[in-house]
Coordinates of C-alpha atoms in Angstrom, one line a residue:
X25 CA 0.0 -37.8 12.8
X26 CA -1.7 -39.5 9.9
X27 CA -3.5 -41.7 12.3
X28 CA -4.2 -38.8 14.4
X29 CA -6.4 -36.9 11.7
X30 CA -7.1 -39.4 9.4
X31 CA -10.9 -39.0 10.8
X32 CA -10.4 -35.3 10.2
X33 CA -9.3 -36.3 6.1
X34 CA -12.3 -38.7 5.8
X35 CA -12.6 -38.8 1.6
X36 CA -16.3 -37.8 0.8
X37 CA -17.7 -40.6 -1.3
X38 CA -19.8 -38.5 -3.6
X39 CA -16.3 -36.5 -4.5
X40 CA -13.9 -39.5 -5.4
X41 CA -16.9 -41.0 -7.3
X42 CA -17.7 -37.7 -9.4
X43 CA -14.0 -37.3 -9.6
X44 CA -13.6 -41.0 -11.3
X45 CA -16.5 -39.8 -13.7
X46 CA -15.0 -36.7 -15.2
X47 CA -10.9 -37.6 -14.8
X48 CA -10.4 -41.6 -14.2
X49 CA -6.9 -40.5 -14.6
X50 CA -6.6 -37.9 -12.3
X51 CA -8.9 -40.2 -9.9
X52 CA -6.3 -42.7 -10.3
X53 CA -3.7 -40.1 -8.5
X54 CA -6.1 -39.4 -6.0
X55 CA -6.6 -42.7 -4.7
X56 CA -2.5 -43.0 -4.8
X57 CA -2.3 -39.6 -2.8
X58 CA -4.5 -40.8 -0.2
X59 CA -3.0 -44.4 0.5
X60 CA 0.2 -43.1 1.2
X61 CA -0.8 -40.4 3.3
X62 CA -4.8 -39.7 4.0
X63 CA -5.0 -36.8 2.1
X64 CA -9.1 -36.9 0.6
X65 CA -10.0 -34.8 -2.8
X66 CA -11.9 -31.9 -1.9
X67 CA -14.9 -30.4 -4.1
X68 CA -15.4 -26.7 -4.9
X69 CA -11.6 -26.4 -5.8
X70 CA -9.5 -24.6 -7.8
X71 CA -6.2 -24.4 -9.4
X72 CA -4.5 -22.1 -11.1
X73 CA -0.9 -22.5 -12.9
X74 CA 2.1 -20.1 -13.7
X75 CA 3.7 -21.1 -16.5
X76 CA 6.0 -18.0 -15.7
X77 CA 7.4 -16.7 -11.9
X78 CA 6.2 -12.8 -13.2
X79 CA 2.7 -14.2 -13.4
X80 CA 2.4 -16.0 -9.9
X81 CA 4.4 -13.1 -7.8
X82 CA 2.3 -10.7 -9.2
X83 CA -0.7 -12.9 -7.9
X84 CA 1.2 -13.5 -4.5
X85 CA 1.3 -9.8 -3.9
X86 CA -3.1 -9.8 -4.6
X87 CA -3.5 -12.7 -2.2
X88 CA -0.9 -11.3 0.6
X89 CA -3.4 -7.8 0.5
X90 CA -6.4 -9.9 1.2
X91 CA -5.2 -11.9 4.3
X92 CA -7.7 -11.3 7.5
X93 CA -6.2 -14.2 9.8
X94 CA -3.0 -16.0 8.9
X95 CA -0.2 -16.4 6.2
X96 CA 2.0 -18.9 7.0
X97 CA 5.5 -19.0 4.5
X98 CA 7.9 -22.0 4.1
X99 CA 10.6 -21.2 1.5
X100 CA 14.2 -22.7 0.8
X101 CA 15.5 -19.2 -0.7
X102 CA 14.8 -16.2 0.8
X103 CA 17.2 -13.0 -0.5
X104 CA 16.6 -9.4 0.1
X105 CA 15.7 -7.4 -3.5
X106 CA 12.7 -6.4 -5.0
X107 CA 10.6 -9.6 -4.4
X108 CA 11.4 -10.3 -1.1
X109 CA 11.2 -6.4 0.1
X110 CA 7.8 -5.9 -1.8
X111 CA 6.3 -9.2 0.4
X112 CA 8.0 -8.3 3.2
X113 CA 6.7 -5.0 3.2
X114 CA 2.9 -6.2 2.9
X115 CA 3.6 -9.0 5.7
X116 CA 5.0 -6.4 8.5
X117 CA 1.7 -4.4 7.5
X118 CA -0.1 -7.2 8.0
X119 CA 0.8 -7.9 11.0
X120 CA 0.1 -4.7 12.2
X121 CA -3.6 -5.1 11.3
X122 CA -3.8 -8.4 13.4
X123 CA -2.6 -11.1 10.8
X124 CA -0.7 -13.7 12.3
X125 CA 2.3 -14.4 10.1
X126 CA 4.8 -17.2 10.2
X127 CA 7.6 -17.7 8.4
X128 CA 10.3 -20.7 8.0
X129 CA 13.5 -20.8 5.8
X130 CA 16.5 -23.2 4.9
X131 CA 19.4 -22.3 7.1
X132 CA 21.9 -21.9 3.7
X133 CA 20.1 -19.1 3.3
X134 CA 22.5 -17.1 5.9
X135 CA 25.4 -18.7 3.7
X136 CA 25.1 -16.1 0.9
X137 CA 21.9 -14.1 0.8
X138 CA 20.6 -13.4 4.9
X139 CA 22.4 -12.6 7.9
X140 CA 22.3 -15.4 10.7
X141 CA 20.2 -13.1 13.0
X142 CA 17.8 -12.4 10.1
X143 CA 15.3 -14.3 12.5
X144 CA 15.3 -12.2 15.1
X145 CA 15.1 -8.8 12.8
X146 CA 11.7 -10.5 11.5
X147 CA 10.7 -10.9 15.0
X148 CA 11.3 -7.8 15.5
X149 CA 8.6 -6.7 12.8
X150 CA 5.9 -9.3 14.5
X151 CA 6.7 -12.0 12.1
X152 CA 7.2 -15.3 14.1
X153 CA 10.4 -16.7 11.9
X154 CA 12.3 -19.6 12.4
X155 CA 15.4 -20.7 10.3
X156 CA 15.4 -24.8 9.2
X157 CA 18.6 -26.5 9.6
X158 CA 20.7 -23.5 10.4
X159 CA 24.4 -24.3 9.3
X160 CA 26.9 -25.4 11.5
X161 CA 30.4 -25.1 11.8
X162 CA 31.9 -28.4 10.7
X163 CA 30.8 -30.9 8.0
X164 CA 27.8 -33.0 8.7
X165 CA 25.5 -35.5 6.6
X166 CA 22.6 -33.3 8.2
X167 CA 22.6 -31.0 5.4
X168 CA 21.8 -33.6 3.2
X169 CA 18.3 -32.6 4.8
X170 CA 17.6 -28.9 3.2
X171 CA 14.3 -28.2 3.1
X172 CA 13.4 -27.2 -0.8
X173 CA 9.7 -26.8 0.0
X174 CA 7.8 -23.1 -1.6
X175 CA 4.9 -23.0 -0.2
X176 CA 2.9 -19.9 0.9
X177 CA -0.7 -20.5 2.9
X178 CA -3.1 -17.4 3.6
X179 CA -6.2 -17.8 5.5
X180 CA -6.7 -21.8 5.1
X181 CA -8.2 -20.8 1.3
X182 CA -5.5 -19.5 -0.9
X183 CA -2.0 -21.3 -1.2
X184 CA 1.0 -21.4 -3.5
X185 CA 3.5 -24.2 -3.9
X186 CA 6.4 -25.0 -5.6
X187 CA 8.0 -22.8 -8.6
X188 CA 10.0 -19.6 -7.4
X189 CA 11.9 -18.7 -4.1
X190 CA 11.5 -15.9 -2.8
X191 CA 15.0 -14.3 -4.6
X192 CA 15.1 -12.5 -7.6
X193 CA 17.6 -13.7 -9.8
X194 CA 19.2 -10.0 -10.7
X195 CA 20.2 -11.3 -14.6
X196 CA 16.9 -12.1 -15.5
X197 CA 14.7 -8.8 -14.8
X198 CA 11.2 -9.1 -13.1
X199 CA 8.8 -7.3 -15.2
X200 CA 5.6 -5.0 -14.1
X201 CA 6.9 -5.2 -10.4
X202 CA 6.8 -2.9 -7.8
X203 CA 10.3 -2.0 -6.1
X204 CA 9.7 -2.0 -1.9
X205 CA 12.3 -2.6 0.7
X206 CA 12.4 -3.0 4.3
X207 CA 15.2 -2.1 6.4
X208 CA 15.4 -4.0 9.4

Protein backbone atom coordinates (compact mmCIF):
# COMPACT_ATOMS: atom_id res chain seq x y z
CA UNK A 1 0.00 0.00 0.00
CA UNK A 2 2.81 2.36 0.80
CA UNK A 3 3.98 2.03 -2.77
CA UNK A 4 0.59 2.35 -3.92
CA UNK A 5 0.16 6.07 -2.54
CA UNK A 6 3.41 7.08 -1.87
CA UNK A 7 2.84 9.62 -5.06
CA UNK A 8 -0.34 10.62 -3.20
CA UNK A 9 2.10 11.43 0.30
CA UNK A 10 4.75 13.27 -1.86
CA UNK A 11 6.58 15.56 1.16
CA UNK A 12 6.33 19.35 -0.06
CA UNK A 13 9.77 20.65 -0.03
CA UNK A 14 9.02 24.15 1.16
CA UNK A 15 7.29 22.35 4.41
CA UNK A 16 10.19 19.90 5.61
CA UNK A 17 12.60 22.83 4.92
CA UNK A 18 10.45 25.47 7.01
CA UNK A 19 9.85 22.71 9.33
CA UNK A 20 13.95 22.13 9.86
CA UNK A 21 14.05 26.00 10.39
CA UNK A 22 11.65 26.49 13.27
CA UNK A 23 11.97 22.61 15.05
CA UNK A 24 15.37 20.74 13.74
CA UNK A 25 14.24 18.40 16.30
CA UNK A 26 10.88 17.82 15.52
CA UNK A 27 12.20 17.83 11.71
CA UNK A 28 14.44 15.13 12.69
CA UNK A 29 11.11 12.89 13.63
CA UNK A 30 9.63 13.84 10.49
CA UNK A 31 12.16 12.61 8.31
CA UNK A 32 12.10 9.21 10.56
CA UNK A 33 8.20 9.08 10.14
CA UNK A 34 8.40 9.28 6.55
CA UNK A 35 11.23 6.65 5.82
CA UNK A 36 9.58 4.02 7.52
CA UNK A 37 6.31 4.65 6.11
CA UNK A 38 5.72 7.77 3.53
CA UNK A 39 3.84 9.73 5.71
CA UNK A 40 4.96 13.76 4.50
CA UNK A 41 4.46 16.87 7.15
CA UNK A 42 1.61 18.77 6.26
CA UNK A 43 1.46 22.76 6.72
CA UNK A 44 -1.57 24.70 8.07
CA UNK A 45 -1.82 22.07 11.04
CA UNK A 46 -2.81 21.92 14.26
CA UNK A 47 -2.61 20.12 17.44
CA UNK A 48 -4.10 20.18 20.37
CA UNK A 49 -3.34 18.04 23.72
CA UNK A 50 -5.48 16.66 26.79
CA UNK A 51 -3.57 16.43 29.53
CA UNK A 52 -6.83 15.06 31.10
CA UNK A 53 -9.73 12.41 29.36
CA UNK A 54 -12.59 15.24 30.85
CA UNK A 55 -10.94 17.79 28.54
CA UNK A 56 -10.70 15.79 25.21
CA UNK A 57 -14.45 13.95 25.55
CA UNK A 58 -15.82 17.10 26.17
CA UNK A 59 -14.09 18.28 22.80
CA UNK A 60 -15.16 14.84 21.11
CA UNK A 61 -18.72 15.56 21.70
CA UNK A 62 -18.11 19.56 19.78
CA UNK A 63 -16.40 17.80 16.86
CA UNK A 64 -19.06 14.75 16.60
CA UNK A 65 -22.00 17.81 16.32
CA UNK A 66 -20.11 19.28 13.44
CA UNK A 67 -19.58 16.25 11.14
CA UNK A 68 -21.32 16.83 7.48
CA UNK A 69 -19.71 13.63 5.70
CA UNK A 70 -17.98 10.94 7.67
CA UNK A 71 -16.76 9.81 11.24
CA UNK A 72 -14.97 6.94 11.13
CA UNK A 73 -14.13 5.26 14.97
CA UNK A 74 -11.43 2.61 15.83
CA UNK A 75 -11.40 1.85 19.57
CA UNK A 76 -10.02 -1.11 21.77
CA UNK A 77 -12.71 -0.39 24.67
CA UNK A 78 -15.99 0.28 23.97
CA UNK A 79 -18.59 -0.07 27.28
CA UNK A 80 -22.06 1.20 27.54
CA UNK A 81 -22.30 4.26 30.37
CA UNK A 82 -22.32 7.76 30.07
CA UNK A 83 -19.48 8.21 27.51
CA UNK A 84 -20.34 5.80 25.18
CA UNK A 85 -24.32 6.54 25.33
CA UNK A 86 -23.67 10.37 24.94
CA UNK A 87 -21.44 9.54 21.53
CA UNK A 88 -23.55 7.02 20.52
CA UNK A 89 -26.46 9.13 20.81
CA UNK A 90 -24.96 11.98 18.49
CA UNK A 91 -23.58 9.24 15.97
CA UNK A 92 -27.22 7.48 15.35
CA UNK A 93 -28.35 11.24 14.85
CA UNK A 94 -25.88 11.59 12.58
CA UNK A 95 -26.56 9.19 10.60
CA UNK A 96 -29.84 10.13 10.22
CA UNK A 97 -28.81 13.50 8.65
CA UNK A 98 -26.70 11.60 6.00
CA UNK A 99 -23.27 11.12 7.86
CA UNK A 100 -21.65 8.08 7.05
CA UNK A 101 -20.35 6.50 10.19
CA UNK A 102 -18.05 3.58 10.76
CA UNK A 103 -17.07 2.00 13.61
CA UNK A 104 -14.51 -0.92 14.56
CA UNK A 105 -13.73 -2.45 18.07
CA UNK A 106 -11.46 -5.13 19.74
CA UNK A 107 -13.36 -8.41 20.00
CA UNK A 108 -12.56 -8.59 24.10
CA UNK A 109 -14.83 -6.09 24.24
CA UNK A 110 -17.89 -8.76 24.18
CA UNK A 111 -15.79 -10.47 27.06
CA UNK A 112 -16.98 -8.11 29.81
CA UNK A 113 -18.49 -4.82 28.62
CA UNK A 114 -20.71 -5.55 24.96
CA UNK A 115 -22.75 -8.33 23.92
CA UNK A 116 -21.36 -10.46 20.85
CA UNK A 117 -24.23 -9.20 18.62
CA UNK A 118 -23.50 -5.57 19.61
CA UNK A 119 -22.54 -5.30 15.89
CA UNK A 120 -25.53 -5.96 14.47
CA UNK A 121 -27.65 -3.69 17.09
CA UNK A 122 -25.31 -0.73 15.68
CA UNK A 123 -26.29 -1.75 12.34
CA UNK A 124 -29.38 -1.60 13.16
CA UNK A 125 -29.04 2.29 13.98
CA UNK A 126 -27.14 2.87 10.42
CA UNK A 127 -23.80 2.63 11.87
CA UNK A 128 -21.58 0.25 9.72
CA UNK A 129 -19.65 -1.73 12.82
CA UNK A 130 -17.36 -4.38 12.67
CA UNK A 131 -15.83 -6.18 15.69
CA UNK A 132 -11.62 -6.89 15.36
CA UNK A 133 -10.54 -10.21 16.38
CA UNK A 134 -13.73 -11.41 17.85
CA UNK A 135 -12.94 -14.19 20.55
CA UNK A 136 -13.04 -17.61 20.01
CA UNK A 137 -13.74 -20.52 21.86
CA UNK A 138 -10.41 -22.14 22.58
CA UNK A 139 -6.97 -20.72 23.28
CA UNK A 140 -5.07 -19.23 20.40
CA UNK A 141 -1.70 -17.03 19.96
CA UNK A 142 -4.10 -14.83 17.72
CA UNK A 143 -5.08 -12.74 20.60
CA UNK A 144 -1.69 -11.75 21.00
CA UNK A 145 -3.03 -9.40 18.12
CA UNK A 146 -5.64 -6.94 20.04
CA UNK A 147 -6.02 -3.99 18.39
CA UNK A 148 -5.24 -1.01 21.13
CA UNK A 149 -5.62 1.72 18.65
CA UNK A 150 -8.15 5.16 19.80
CA UNK A 151 -8.57 6.92 17.14
CA UNK A 152 -11.67 8.86 16.06
CA UNK A 153 -11.64 10.64 12.29
CA UNK A 154 -14.50 13.22 11.29
CA UNK A 155 -14.71 14.72 7.93
CA UNK A 156 -10.83 14.15 6.78
CA UNK A 157 -10.10 17.50 9.12
CA UNK A 158 -10.59 16.81 12.74
CA UNK A 159 -9.10 13.45 14.44
CA UNK A 160 -8.31 12.13 17.90
CA UNK A 161 -5.87 9.50 18.83
CA UNK A 162 -4.64 7.75 21.56
CA UNK A 163 -5.55 8.52 25.45
CA UNK A 164 -9.14 7.29 26.57
CA UNK A 165 -11.47 4.37 25.34
CA UNK A 166 -14.50 4.87 24.94
CA UNK A 167 -15.52 3.36 28.74
CA UNK A 168 -15.89 5.28 31.74
CA UNK A 169 -14.19 3.97 34.45
CA UNK A 170 -17.34 4.20 37.15
CA UNK A 171 -14.64 4.95 40.28
CA UNK A 172 -13.21 7.89 38.89
CA UNK A 173 -16.36 10.30 38.10
CA UNK A 174 -16.42 12.22 34.62
CA UNK A 175 -17.04 15.80 35.44
CA UNK A 176 -19.30 18.49 33.49
CA UNK A 177 -20.71 15.55 31.24
CA UNK A 178 -23.92 14.99 29.91
CA UNK A 179 -25.67 11.54 30.84
CA UNK A 180 -27.37 10.02 27.35
CA UNK A 181 -28.09 6.46 26.55
CA UNK A 182 -29.23 4.51 23.76
CA UNK A 183 -31.16 1.41 23.99
CA UNK A 184 -30.58 -0.79 21.31
Amino acid sequence: MNKETEKSLAQKPETEKELQQSDPGAAALCRYVRRSGCYPVYDHTAVTYFPLGEDKFREMLIQLEKAEHFIFLEYFIVNEGEMWGKILEILARKVKEGVDVRMLYDGTCELSTLPHDYPRRLQKLGIKCKMFAPIKPFVSTHYNYRDHRKILVIDGKTAFNGGINLAMNTSIPMRNTVTGRILL
